[in-house]
Structures are given as structure tokens and as C-alpha cells.
Amino acid sequence: MHLKTPGLRALVLALGFTLAAGATAQTAPTAPTPAAATPDSTAPAATSPADTPSALQGFDAYVENVRKQFDVPAIAVAIVNDGEVVLERGYGVKDLESREPVDERTLFAIASNTKAFTAASLQMLAEDGKLDMDDRVIEHLPWFRMSDPYITHEMRINDLLAHRSGLALGAGDLLYWPGTDYDTEEVARRLRNVPIDGGFRAQYAYDNILFGVAQLVIEAASGQSYEDFLRSRILQPLGMDATRFNSDRLQPGDNVATGYSKANFEDLVAAPRMSWGNVSGAGGLYSSVHDLSRWVRTQLDQGVIPGTDGERLFSEKRQREMWTVMTPIPVPKAKIPELEAATPNFRGYGQGWNLSDYRGEKLVWHTGGWPGFVSRITMVPEQELGVIVLTSGEVGGAFNAVTMRALDAMLGAPRTDWTAAYAKARGESEDEAATDWKKHQAERDAERDADSKPSLPLADYTGTYTDPWYGDIEISQQGGKLRIAFSHTEALVGTLSHWQYDTFVVRWDQRWLNADAFLTFSLDPDGGIREARMEAISPMTDFSFDFHHLRLVPAEPEKSKSKQES
């Protein structure tokens, strides 16, 4: 009965023609703090409104309206044109307790916008002669294995960056989401047991885990940690001095925003500050629009570092490769008529970048989604135009509305009320999901046998269960209730309540997860537990909670007790 929908992050990042969705902590997440109030309306910080180009008159008020419309505490925006930063400002507050204003140097988690840095790192190593982008992965990581031997042998470095491996959307994400104690190599090694769902190079299916493998290739080829390579080869040369490798690299006194989530899909709360310490190549960087404007200027100038006499980060040839479609992506019809103008004629994925078109111009762009943060970087290469939008909420409509307004203003396009369009699309998407969910609930409730009892005493469901790729989970009995804990994921701890027969509902202690799930036990002919399966209850649950890929079996057969023994 699981509804096969992409979940909240995909809804957040996919309104309109956009976007590919692009979140692990090595320390325990703290409990979310209830928000004290709605977002503040602090005036925007530098650059000065007096310096605003005429094409952007009214832009500050527009962004403030977006912030209020979508209930986002903080937005930061930078616009680059013809090699210059024409606007660079913050709107709102860094957090709802201190009410300190956001500025152009405030750090946000940029999540999957990190992927372009990983792609560039590999291309730079290719330029150094340390690797070839068509090398087999096993030439650099001899131990690397996918669950299919053909894919293992044929996986090239290019393939790591193109979302076409045959893995299903979100497959294996529980190895690092929402924060595990596995290290990067162990996450990659466990890919050998993650099931393949589609054909190799046959279709687009967004993943994060292979960018973690790409990170390991960078380390093997360079002899440096990925963090050191990024710092020495990209961040320092570009002057991105405030950018941090991960949240655990934030320094006391750093100018950093707090991210906000909707706990139980309703209540705005401060999200835990997470770190992708074990798949950093997919998303981990914290940066500001000020620092990212230097990254975007370099991209728009085909790899030339701003302020230098032609010094390059990478060659024009390498950039063309990153900006060439490797994996076509189907273009759906606009959800509402108001978004038809934003619907592209083509869409594909290159290396760390989405590629599409808008008003006859090629777009190069990516988004990032993270607990409490979503963001978008967009470039129009032929116009030397770049737009960076960072937000401290989980509403893709906000960064889309700001991005599209900036693009229209700088391209001289007719003014469109993108705020209303994305608000309408979001509302209809949420209404559709709610309608589907209510229908699903009604069908499920009609089928449910509320008077049924578990087949076994509660104590017989306890014990260690193991999955080939994730590892162990523990089910225990505490105070007359069953409790579940994922052994490698500190946040995944919850209580089981009986649903019907041998199916239980898992309600996680951390309500910001928005990922409650069904847990169903299957019995063997003697009444012992053969296996357990899980699936998210709500269609709004993030796709990275890939519970449905787990195949949990009792770790020790003797713990699978029969009814006759109980």
C-alpha cells in the first residue's frame, strides 16, 4: 500500500519546470526548537539599495513578499552579470530567537549544490593527468562493487556524476541519511548489496551515494583528502575563505543561518544542524552568496579566476564537458497554466549541473535540499548572467520565485507574478497529496482489521534484525511497548504501535523527520519471524528514507520463536 511518490524534498524542489532534488551528521541531532514567531521583516543588507540596477527596482520588496508568502526566515541573493556582482544582499533573520539580520556573508547549507564542486574536482584531476573521465572506477578503487557485476565493471568516472547507474531514487540513502556513524568508504563498500532497480545508463534516477564514491576517487587520484583538495585547489584560489566543508567545520563566531523545517508537516521548528561527513561529495558545503558569486563568475568565464590575469581553475574544454547533457530527463507538463512560461523545451543532467532552457536561452543550474535549507544556483551562459538564491526553509517555491524574477528582470522579459504562480502550484501539489493521502487512508482504514491482534507476544518481536546493505536494527520492549533503534543512525529511534495483524506503525521520536513508517513482520510456517519490511506511511516523506529497500531478517535464528514455544 506504499504510495510510490518522491516525497517532500521532491515536492519542495520540483514545482514548475524545476528541479532535481538534491542531506549526514556524525554527531547526534539536537531536538528541534519551536519557532518563536513568523519570519522577521528586517531590511536587506549590502549591497546598498542605492546601487540597485534599474532593471531590479522593486526587487527588495519582491523578495520580502516571497519570504512572507512562503514562511521563510532568511533569504540571501546574489546576481552576477558581465563579470560583476550587481546585487548581493540578505533578507530576514539568521534565526528566530536572536533576530540578527542576514547579510550577503551569512552561511547557509548549500547541500547538492556541492555536486558541481565534486565534478569540477574530477575534471581538474583529469587535466592534471591523474585520471581520465572515462576510466573505470575499479581502476582507482579496486574494491568498488555494485550489486550487478556488469555495472561494477563498466561504471566509469563519468557515470558517477550522471544519475544513470540503475539505482532507484534514494536507494541506499539510509547509509548516510539522516546521519550515520559509517565512514565514507564503508558507505561506498555497502553499495555491493544495494539492489539495482533499472537498466545501466537507461534512465535518470537522482542519487547522492555515487557522489560519495566520486569523492573517494578524488582522494585516491590526488593523494589528498577531499576537504584538503577543495580548500587548496578551489576555495583558496577563488577567495572563498568563509566557505566551510561541512557543518562540523563551522567556527565559533561564524555568520551562519539556522535552518527551519515543518515538524509533522505543520509546525515551523529549527532543524538540527547536520553534516554529510560520510558522503561529502554529494552535499556538505556551507557557503554564502558572497563566496558563491566568485564560483559563479568563474563558471561564467569558462574557468578563469576572477581578478587574475587569465589564471584558470579549469579549461574551457573541461567546462564544456560538465555542461554537456549525459542523461536526458523527461519534461513534464506544467502543473498549472501560470508556470507554462517556465517549462523548458529540453532538460538533461551533465556533470553536477542540470541543463535546460528558458526564453530561448540555455540554463545551467542546480538546487540543494537539506533539513532546514533549500537553494538554487542558475546561470545563463550566453548572457554572462548568474543568480544565487539561498534560503533557510524547505520551500522550493521561494527560491524559484526569486530566481525567475531575477532572470526576467535581467533578460528584459515581461514581468510575471512568479510568487503567485509558485504559491498556487505549491498549494495544488499539497492539496493533491493531501487528497491522495486521505483516499489512501480511507482505503487503508476500510481494509484494516482494528480488532486483530499480533500473532506473537510482543517479546517475541524483539531482537536484532539485519539488512544486507544497511546493517542492524534493534527492537526492544520497554515499559510494555516495542521500541526500534537503527544501530548506525542516532536519529532513527521510535516507538511501535500495533496497526493490524503483524503490522506496526513506527513513530519516530524526532518529529522533524516526517518519516513515520509501517513495519510488517512475516512469519514462517512454524510461527517464527522470517523477515520484516518497512515503508513510509506518508507520500510526503522524503525519498531518502528508503525504508522500502530494507530486507530485515532476524540476526540469530534462535531468536525467531515459534508460537508453540511462546
Coordinates of C-alpha atoms in Angstrom, one line a residue:
M1 CA 0.0 0.0 0.0
H2 CA 3.0 2.3 -0.2
L3 CA 2.4 5.2 -2.4
K4 CA 5.3 5.5 -4.8
T5 CA 5.7 9.3 -4.8
P6 CA 9.0 11.1 -4.5
G7 CA 8.2 12.7 -1.2
L8 CA 8.6 16.1 0.5
R9 CA 12.0 17.0 -0.8
A10 CA 11.0 16.3 -4.4
L11 CA 7.9 18.4 -3.9
V12 CA 10.0 21.2 -2.4
L13 CA 12.4 21.1 -5.3
A14 CA 10.2 20.2 -8.2
L15 CA 7.5 22.8 -8.5
G16 CA 7.1 24.0 -12.1
F17 CA 9.8 23.0 -14.6
T18 CA 12.4 22.7 -11.9
L19 CA 14.2 20.8 -10.3
A20 CA 16.3 17.8 -9.4
A21 CA 16.3 17.2 -5.7
G22 CA 19.4 17.1 -4.3
A23 CA 21.3 15.6 3.4
T24 CA 24.6 13.2 7.5
A25 CA 25.5 14.0 10.9
Q26 CA 28.5 12.5 12.8
T27 CA 27.1 14.0 15.9
A28 CA 23.7 13.5 17.4
P29 CA 21.0 15.9 16.1
T30 CA 19.5 18.1 18.7
A31 CA 15.8 18.2 19.2
P32 CA 14.1 20.9 17.1
T33 CA 13.3 24.2 18.9
P34 CA 9.8 25.6 18.3
A35 CA 9.9 28.8 16.3
A36 CA 9.1 31.8 18.4
A37 CA 7.4 33.8 15.6
T38 CA 6.9 34.2 11.9
P39 CA 9.9 35.5 9.9
D40 CA 11.0 39.0 10.7
S41 CA 11.0 41.7 8.1
T42 CA 14.4 43.1 8.7
A43 CA 15.6 45.4 5.9
P44 CA 18.0 43.9 3.4
A45 CA 21.7 44.4 4.0
A46 CA 24.5 45.3 1.4
T47 CA 24.9 45.9 -1.3
S48 CA 23.2 49.3 -0.8
P49 CA 19.7 49.6 -2.3
A50 CA 21.0 52.8 -3.8
D51 CA 23.3 50.7 -6.0
T52 CA 20.5 48.6 -7.4
P53 CA 20.4 48.4 -11.2
S54 CA 17.3 50.0 -12.7
A55 CA 16.2 46.6 -14.0
L56 CA 15.9 45.4 -10.4
Q57 CA 13.9 48.3 -9.0
G58 CA 11.3 46.8 -6.6
F59 CA 13.3 43.6 -6.2
D60 CA 13.9 44.0 -2.5
A61 CA 10.2 44.4 -1.8
Y62 CA 9.5 41.4 -4.1
V63 CA 11.9 39.1 -2.1
E64 CA 10.4 40.3 1.2
N65 CA 7.0 39.3 -0.1
V66 CA 8.3 35.9 -1.2
R67 CA 9.8 35.4 2.3
K68 CA 6.4 36.1 3.9
Q69 CA 4.3 34.2 1.4
F70 CA 6.4 31.0 1.9
D71 CA 7.2 31.5 5.6
V72 CA 10.9 31.5 5.1
P73 CA 13.0 33.2 7.9
A74 CA 16.0 34.0 5.7
I75 CA 16.8 34.5 2.0
A76 CA 20.2 35.7 0.6
V77 CA 20.6 36.6 -3.1
A78 CA 23.5 37.5 -5.4
I79 CA 23.2 38.4 -9.1
V80 CA 26.2 38.4 -11.4
N81 CA 26.3 39.9 -14.8
D82 CA 29.1 40.6 -17.2
G83 CA 31.7 39.6 -14.7
E84 CA 30.4 41.9 -12.0
V85 CA 28.3 41.4 -8.9
V86 CA 25.3 43.7 -9.4
L87 CA 23.3 42.7 -6.3
E88 CA 24.4 40.9 -3.2
R89 CA 22.0 41.0 -0.2
G90 CA 20.4 39.3 2.7
Y91 CA 16.8 39.4 3.7
G92 CA 15.2 38.4 7.0
V93 CA 16.9 37.0 10.1
K94 CA 19.5 34.3 10.8
D95 CA 17.4 32.7 13.4
L96 CA 14.0 33.4 15.0
E97 CA 15.5 33.7 18.5
S98 CA 18.3 36.2 18.1
R99 CA 16.6 38.0 15.2
E100 CA 20.0 39.0 13.9
P101 CA 19.7 40.2 10.3
V102 CA 21.0 38.1 7.4
D103 CA 23.6 39.7 5.1
E104 CA 25.5 38.7 2.0
R105 CA 28.1 36.8 4.0
T106 CA 25.7 34.7 6.0
L107 CA 26.5 31.0 5.6
F108 CA 23.8 28.5 4.5
A109 CA 23.9 24.8 3.8
I110 CA 24.1 24.5 0.0
A111 CA 23.6 20.7 0.0
S112 CA 23.6 19.3 -3.5
N113 CA 25.0 22.5 -5.0
T114 CA 28.2 20.9 -3.7
K115 CA 28.0 18.3 -6.5
A116 CA 29.3 20.8 -9.1
F117 CA 32.4 21.3 -6.9
T118 CA 32.9 17.5 -7.0
A119 CA 32.5 17.3 -10.7
A120 CA 35.0 20.2 -11.2
S121 CA 37.5 18.5 -8.9
L122 CA 37.5 15.4 -11.1
Q123 CA 37.8 17.4 -14.2
M124 CA 40.8 19.3 -12.7
L125 CA 42.5 16.0 -11.9
A126 CA 41.8 14.8 -15.4
E127 CA 43.5 18.0 -16.7
D128 CA 46.4 17.2 -14.3
G129 CA 46.7 13.7 -16.0
K130 CA 45.9 11.9 -12.7
L131 CA 42.8 10.3 -14.2
D132 CA 40.6 10.1 -17.3
M133 CA 36.9 10.8 -17.0
D134 CA 36.3 7.5 -19.0
D135 CA 38.4 5.5 -16.6
R136 CA 36.7 2.6 -14.9
V137 CA 36.0 3.3 -11.3
I138 CA 37.7 0.0 -10.3
E139 CA 40.9 1.3 -11.8
H140 CA 41.1 3.8 -9.0
L141 CA 39.1 1.9 -6.3
P142 CA 39.8 -1.8 -6.9
W143 CA 37.4 -2.8 -4.1
F144 CA 34.4 -0.9 -5.6
R145 CA 31.4 -3.1 -6.2
M146 CA 27.8 -2.6 -7.3
S147 CA 25.3 -5.4 -6.8
D148 CA 25.5 -6.2 -10.5
P149 CA 28.9 -7.4 -11.8
Y150 CA 28.4 -5.9 -15.2
I151 CA 27.7 -2.4 -13.8
T152 CA 30.7 -2.8 -11.5
H153 CA 33.0 -3.5 -14.4
E154 CA 31.6 -0.8 -16.7
M155 CA 31.0 2.0 -14.2
R156 CA 33.1 4.9 -15.4
I157 CA 34.0 8.1 -13.5
N158 CA 31.6 10.0 -15.8
D159 CA 28.8 7.7 -14.7
L160 CA 29.3 8.6 -11.0
L161 CA 28.2 12.2 -11.9
A162 CA 25.2 11.5 -14.2
H163 CA 22.4 9.8 -12.2
R164 CA 22.1 6.8 -14.6
S165 CA 23.6 3.9 -12.6
G166 CA 20.4 1.7 -12.4
L167 CA 20.0 2.5 -8.7
A168 CA 16.4 3.6 -7.7
L169 CA 15.7 7.1 -6.5
G170 CA 17.1 7.3 -3.0
A171 CA 18.5 3.7 -3.0
G172 CA 21.0 3.3 -0.2
D173 CA 20.4 6.8 1.3
L174 CA 19.8 5.4 4.8
L175 CA 23.5 4.7 4.8
Y176 CA 24.1 8.4 5.5
W177 CA 20.7 10.0 5.9
P178 CA 19.7 11.3 8.4
G179 CA 23.2 10.9 9.8
T180 CA 25.1 7.6 10.5
D181 CA 28.3 6.5 12.0
Y182 CA 29.6 4.9 8.8
D183 CA 32.6 6.5 7.2
T184 CA 32.7 7.4 3.5
E185 CA 34.5 4.2 2.4
E186 CA 32.1 1.9 4.3
V187 CA 29.1 3.7 2.8
A188 CA 30.6 3.0 -0.7
R189 CA 31.6 -0.6 0.1
R190 CA 28.0 -1.3 1.2
L191 CA 26.8 -0.4 -2.3
R192 CA 27.6 -4.1 -3.2
N193 CA 24.4 -5.1 -1.5
V194 CA 22.1 -2.2 -2.6
P195 CA 19.6 -3.6 -5.1
I196 CA 19.6 -2.4 -8.7
D197 CA 16.2 -1.2 -9.9
G198 CA 16.7 -0.2 -13.5
G199 CA 19.0 -0.5 -16.5
F200 CA 22.5 0.8 -16.5
R201 CA 22.6 4.2 -18.4
A202 CA 19.0 3.6 -19.3
Q203 CA 17.2 6.3 -17.4
Y204 CA 17.6 9.2 -15.0
A205 CA 17.3 8.5 -11.3
Y206 CA 18.7 11.0 -8.9
D207 CA 21.3 9.7 -6.4
N208 CA 23.7 11.0 -3.8
I209 CA 25.7 7.9 -2.9
L210 CA 27.7 7.8 -6.1
F211 CA 29.0 11.3 -5.5
G212 CA 30.5 9.9 -2.3
V213 CA 32.3 7.3 -4.5
A214 CA 33.4 10.2 -6.7
Q215 CA 34.9 11.9 -3.6
L216 CA 36.9 8.7 -2.9
V217 CA 38.2 8.7 -6.5
I218 CA 39.4 12.3 -6.0
E219 CA 41.2 11.3 -2.8
A220 CA 42.8 8.2 -4.5
A221 CA 43.9 10.2 -7.5
S222 CA 45.1 13.4 -5.7
G223 CA 46.6 11.8 -2.6
Q224 CA 44.7 14.4 -0.5
S225 CA 41.5 14.3 1.5
Y226 CA 38.6 15.7 -0.4
E227 CA 38.4 18.6 2.1
D228 CA 42.1 19.5 1.6
F229 CA 41.7 19.2 -2.2
L230 CA 38.7 21.6 -2.2
R231 CA 40.4 24.0 0.0
S232 CA 43.7 24.1 -1.8
R233 CA 42.6 23.8 -5.4
I234 CA 39.2 25.6 -5.4
L235 CA 38.2 27.5 -2.3
Q236 CA 41.5 29.3 -1.6
P237 CA 42.3 30.2 -5.3
L238 CA 38.7 31.7 -5.6
G239 CA 39.0 33.6 -2.3
M240 CA 36.0 31.6 -0.8
D241 CA 37.6 32.0 2.6
A242 CA 34.4 31.8 4.7
T243 CA 33.0 28.6 3.0
R244 CA 33.1 25.6 5.3
F245 CA 33.5 22.0 4.2
N246 CA 30.7 20.8 6.5
S247 CA 28.7 21.9 9.5
D248 CA 31.2 20.3 11.8
R249 CA 33.8 22.7 10.4
L250 CA 31.8 25.8 11.4
Q251 CA 33.9 28.0 13.6
P252 CA 32.8 30.0 16.8
G253 CA 31.6 33.4 15.6
D254 CA 30.8 32.2 12.1
N255 CA 28.0 34.2 10.5
V256 CA 25.6 31.3 9.9
A257 CA 21.9 30.9 9.5
T258 CA 19.7 28.4 11.3
G259 CA 17.6 26.2 9.0
Y260 CA 13.8 25.6 9.6
S261 CA 11.6 22.6 8.9
K262 CA 7.9 21.9 9.3
A263 CA 7.7 19.2 12.0
N264 CA 4.7 16.9 11.3
F265 CA 4.5 18.9 8.1
E266 CA 2.9 21.8 10.0
D267 CA 5.0 23.5 12.7
L268 CA 8.0 25.6 11.9
V269 CA 10.9 24.5 14.0
A270 CA 14.7 24.9 14.0
A271 CA 16.1 21.9 12.2
P272 CA 19.1 20.1 13.6
R273 CA 22.4 21.2 12.1
M274 CA 23.5 18.2 10.1
S275 CA 26.8 17.2 8.4
W276 CA 27.4 15.0 5.4
G277 CA 30.7 13.8 6.8
N278 CA 30.4 10.4 5.1
V279 CA 29.2 11.5 1.6
S280 CA 30.6 15.0 1.4
G281 CA 31.0 14.8 -2.4
A282 CA 27.2 14.9 -2.7
G283 CA 26.4 17.8 -0.4
G284 CA 28.1 19.3 2.6
L285 CA 29.4 22.8 1.9
Y286 CA 28.2 25.8 3.9
S287 CA 28.6 29.0 1.9
S288 CA 27.3 32.5 1.4
V289 CA 26.1 34.3 -1.7
H290 CA 29.2 36.5 -1.4
D291 CA 31.6 33.5 -1.7
L292 CA 29.4 31.7 -4.3
S293 CA 29.4 34.8 -6.5
R294 CA 33.1 34.1 -7.1
W295 CA 32.3 30.5 -8.0
V296 CA 29.6 31.6 -10.4
R297 CA 31.8 34.3 -12.0
T298 CA 34.5 31.6 -12.6
Q299 CA 31.9 29.3 -14.2
L300 CA 30.6 32.1 -16.5
D301 CA 34.2 33.0 -17.5
Q302 CA 34.9 29.3 -18.6
G303 CA 37.1 28.6 -15.6
V304 CA 39.0 31.9 -15.4
I305 CA 39.5 33.0 -11.7
P306 CA 38.1 36.5 -11.0
G307 CA 40.6 39.2 -10.5
T308 CA 43.5 37.3 -12.1
D309 CA 45.3 37.8 -15.4
G310 CA 43.7 34.8 -17.0
E311 CA 44.6 32.3 -14.3
R312 CA 42.4 29.3 -14.6
L313 CA 40.7 26.8 -12.3
F314 CA 39.9 24.6 -15.2
S315 CA 39.9 24.8 -19.0
E316 CA 37.1 25.8 -21.3
K317 CA 37.2 22.2 -22.7
R318 CA 36.6 20.8 -19.2
Q319 CA 33.7 23.2 -18.6
R320 CA 32.0 22.1 -21.9
E321 CA 32.1 18.5 -20.7
M322 CA 30.5 19.5 -17.4
W323 CA 27.8 21.4 -19.3
T324 CA 27.0 18.7 -21.8
V325 CA 23.9 16.5 -21.4
M326 CA 24.8 13.0 -20.3
T327 CA 21.4 11.9 -19.1
P328 CA 18.2 13.1 -20.7
I329 CA 15.4 14.0 -18.3
P330 CA 11.7 13.9 -19.3
V331 CA 10.0 17.3 -19.2
P332 CA 6.6 17.1 -17.6
K333 CA 3.7 19.3 -18.5
A334 CA 3.4 22.4 -16.3
K335 CA 1.3 21.7 -13.2
I336 CA -0.6 25.0 -13.7
P337 CA -1.0 27.3 -16.7
E338 CA 0.8 30.1 -14.9
L339 CA 4.0 28.0 -15.0
E340 CA 3.9 27.2 -18.7
A341 CA 6.4 30.0 -19.5
A342 CA 8.9 28.3 -17.2
T343 CA 8.5 24.9 -18.8
P344 CA 11.7 24.1 -20.8
N345 CA 11.9 22.5 -24.3
F346 CA 14.6 20.2 -23.1
R347 CA 16.2 19.1 -19.8
G348 CA 19.1 16.9 -19.0
Y349 CA 21.9 16.3 -16.5
G350 CA 25.6 17.0 -17.2
Q351 CA 28.2 16.6 -14.6
G352 CA 27.0 18.2 -11.4
W353 CA 24.7 20.5 -13.3
N354 CA 21.1 20.5 -14.7
L355 CA 20.8 21.8 -18.2
S356 CA 17.6 23.2 -19.8
D357 CA 16.4 26.4 -21.5
Y358 CA 14.3 29.4 -20.7
R359 CA 13.0 32.1 -23.1
G360 CA 15.4 30.8 -25.8
E361 CA 18.4 30.8 -23.5
K362 CA 20.4 27.8 -22.3
L363 CA 20.3 27.5 -18.5
V364 CA 22.9 25.7 -16.3
W365 CA 21.6 25.2 -12.8
H366 CA 21.3 23.1 -9.7
T367 CA 19.4 23.0 -6.5
G368 CA 20.1 21.8 -3.0
G369 CA 17.9 20.4 -0.3
W370 CA 18.8 19.8 3.3
P371 CA 17.0 19.7 6.7
G372 CA 16.0 23.4 7.1
F373 CA 17.7 24.7 3.9
V374 CA 17.0 24.7 0.1
S375 CA 18.9 26.7 -2.5
R376 CA 19.4 27.2 -6.2
I377 CA 22.2 28.4 -8.4
T378 CA 21.3 29.4 -12.0
M379 CA 23.4 30.6 -14.9
V380 CA 22.6 31.9 -18.4
P381 CA 26.0 31.5 -20.1
E382 CA 25.3 33.4 -23.3
Q383 CA 24.2 36.5 -21.2
E384 CA 27.0 36.0 -18.6
L385 CA 24.3 36.1 -16.0
G386 CA 24.1 34.2 -12.7
V387 CA 21.6 34.1 -9.9
I388 CA 22.2 32.6 -6.5
V389 CA 19.4 32.1 -4.0
L390 CA 19.9 30.6 -0.6
T391 CA 17.1 30.1 1.9
S392 CA 16.6 28.9 5.5
G393 CA 13.4 27.0 4.8
E394 CA 12.3 23.9 2.9
V395 CA 10.1 25.6 0.2
G396 CA 11.3 25.3 -3.4
G397 CA 8.7 27.8 -4.5
A398 CA 10.6 30.5 -2.6
F399 CA 13.9 30.1 -4.4
N400 CA 12.1 29.5 -7.7
A401 CA 10.0 32.7 -7.4
V402 CA 13.1 34.8 -6.6
T403 CA 15.2 33.2 -9.3
M404 CA 12.6 33.6 -12.0
R405 CA 12.0 37.2 -11.1
A406 CA 15.8 38.0 -11.3
L407 CA 16.1 36.2 -14.6
D408 CA 13.2 38.1 -16.1
A409 CA 14.5 41.4 -14.9
M410 CA 18.0 40.9 -16.2
L411 CA 16.8 39.4 -19.5
G412 CA 14.3 42.2 -20.1
A413 CA 11.4 39.7 -20.2
P414 CA 7.8 40.6 -19.3
R415 CA 7.1 40.8 -15.6
T416 CA 5.4 37.8 -14.2
D417 CA 4.0 37.2 -10.7
W418 CA 6.1 34.2 -10.0
T419 CA 5.3 34.4 -6.3
A420 CA 1.6 33.8 -7.0
A421 CA 2.4 31.1 -9.6
Y422 CA 4.6 29.1 -7.3
A423 CA 2.3 29.6 -4.4
K424 CA -0.6 28.3 -6.4
A425 CA 1.5 25.3 -7.7
R426 CA 2.6 24.5 -4.1
G427 CA -1.0 24.7 -2.8
E428 CA -2.3 22.5 -5.6
S429 CA 0.5 20.0 -5.1
E430 CA -0.1 19.9 -1.3
D431 CA -3.9 19.6 -1.9
E432 CA -3.3 16.8 -4.4
A433 CA -1.0 15.0 -2.0
A434 CA -3.5 15.5 0.9
T435 CA -6.4 14.2 -1.3
D436 CA -4.4 11.2 -2.3
W437 CA -3.4 10.6 1.3
K438 CA -6.9 10.9 2.6
K439 CA -8.1 8.5 -0.1
H440 CA -5.2 6.1 0.8
Q441 CA -6.1 6.4 4.5
A442 CA -9.8 5.7 3.8
E443 CA -9.0 2.7 1.7
R444 CA -6.4 1.5 4.3
D445 CA -8.8 2.1 7.2
A446 CA -11.6 0.2 5.3
E447 CA -9.2 -2.7 4.9
R448 CA -7.8 -2.6 8.4
D449 CA -8.9 -5.1 10.9
A450 CA -8.8 -3.0 14.0
D451 CA -9.8 -5.9 16.2
S452 CA -6.9 -8.1 15.1
K453 CA -4.1 -9.0 17.4
P454 CA -0.4 -9.6 16.8
S455 CA 0.4 -13.2 16.1
L456 CA 3.1 -13.3 18.8
P457 CA 3.6 -11.9 22.2
L458 CA 5.3 -8.5 22.0
A459 CA 8.5 -10.0 23.5
D460 CA 8.8 -12.4 20.5
Y461 CA 9.2 -9.5 18.1
T462 CA 12.3 -8.2 20.0
G463 CA 15.8 -8.8 18.9
T464 CA 18.4 -7.8 16.4
Y465 CA 17.4 -7.7 12.7
T466 CA 19.9 -7.2 9.9
D467 CA 19.7 -5.9 6.4
P468 CA 22.4 -6.8 3.8
W469 CA 23.3 -3.2 3.0
Y470 CA 22.2 -1.1 6.0
G471 CA 23.2 -3.4 8.9
D472 CA 21.4 -3.9 12.2
I473 CA 18.4 -2.5 13.8
E474 CA 17.3 -3.4 17.3
I475 CA 13.7 -3.9 18.6
S476 CA 13.3 -4.0 22.3
Q477 CA 10.4 -3.9 24.8
Q478 CA 10.4 -1.0 27.2
G479 CA 7.5 -0.2 29.6
G480 CA 5.2 -2.6 27.8
K481 CA 5.9 -1.0 24.4
L482 CA 8.1 -2.0 21.5
R483 CA 10.9 0.4 20.6
I484 CA 13.0 0.4 17.5
A485 CA 16.5 1.8 17.0
F486 CA 18.7 1.8 13.9
S487 CA 22.1 0.8 15.1
H488 CA 24.0 3.3 12.9
T489 CA 21.6 6.2 12.8
E490 CA 21.1 8.0 16.1
A491 CA 18.1 9.9 15.0
L492 CA 16.1 6.8 13.9
V493 CA 14.7 5.8 17.3
G494 CA 11.0 5.4 17.8
T495 CA 8.0 3.6 19.3
L496 CA 6.0 0.8 17.6
S497 CA 2.2 0.8 18.0
H498 CA 0.1 -2.1 16.7
W499 CA -1.8 -1.4 13.4
Q500 CA -3.2 -4.7 12.4
Y501 CA -2.1 -8.4 12.4
D502 CA 1.7 -8.3 12.3
T503 CA 2.0 -4.7 11.1
F504 CA 3.1 -1.9 13.4
V505 CA 3.4 1.9 13.0
V506 CA 6.8 3.3 13.8
R507 CA 6.5 6.8 15.2
W508 CA 10.0 8.4 15.4
D509 CA 10.9 10.4 18.5
Q510 CA 12.4 13.2 16.3
R511 CA 9.2 14.6 14.8
W512 CA 11.2 16.8 12.3
L513 CA 12.0 13.7 10.4
N514 CA 8.4 13.5 9.0
A515 CA 9.1 9.8 8.2
D516 CA 6.8 7.6 10.2
A517 CA 6.6 4.1 8.7
F518 CA 4.8 0.8 8.6
L519 CA 6.8 -2.2 9.9
T520 CA 5.4 -5.6 8.9
F521 CA 6.6 -8.9 10.1
S522 CA 6.3 -12.1 8.0
L523 CA 6.1 -15.5 9.8
D524 CA 7.4 -18.9 8.7
P525 CA 5.1 -22.0 8.8
D526 CA 6.1 -22.6 12.4
G527 CA 5.1 -19.2 13.5
G528 CA 8.7 -17.8 13.7
I529 CA 9.7 -14.5 12.3
R530 CA 11.1 -14.9 8.8
E531 CA 11.6 -11.2 7.9
A532 CA 10.4 -7.7 8.4
R533 CA 9.7 -5.0 5.8
M534 CA 9.2 -1.2 6.2
E535 CA 7.6 1.5 4.1
A536 CA 7.0 5.2 4.7
I537 CA 3.4 6.0 5.6
S538 CA 3.0 9.4 4.1
P539 CA 3.6 10.2 0.4
M540 CA 5.2 13.5 1.6
T541 CA 8.1 11.7 3.3
D542 CA 11.5 12.4 1.8
F543 CA 12.7 9.9 -0.7
S544 CA 16.0 9.4 1.1
F545 CA 14.1 7.5 3.8
D546 CA 14.3 4.4 1.6
F547 CA 12.8 2.0 4.2
H548 CA 11.2 0.0 1.4
H549 CA 14.6 -1.2 0.2
L550 CA 15.3 -2.9 3.5
R551 CA 15.1 -6.6 3.9
L552 CA 15.3 -7.2 7.6
V553 CA 15.8 -10.7 8.9
P554 CA 16.5 -11.9 12.4
A555 CA 20.2 -11.8 13.0
E556 CA 20.1 -15.0 15.1
P557 CA 17.6 -17.8 14.0
E558 CA 17.1 -19.0 17.6
K559 CA 15.6 -15.6 18.4
S560 CA 12.8 -16.3 15.9
K561 CA 10.5 -18.0 18.3
S562 CA 7.5 -20.1 17.3
K563 CA 4.1 -19.7 18.7
Q564 CA 4.3 -23.2 20.1
E565 CA 7.4 -22.2 22.2
S566 CA 5.8 -18.9 23.5

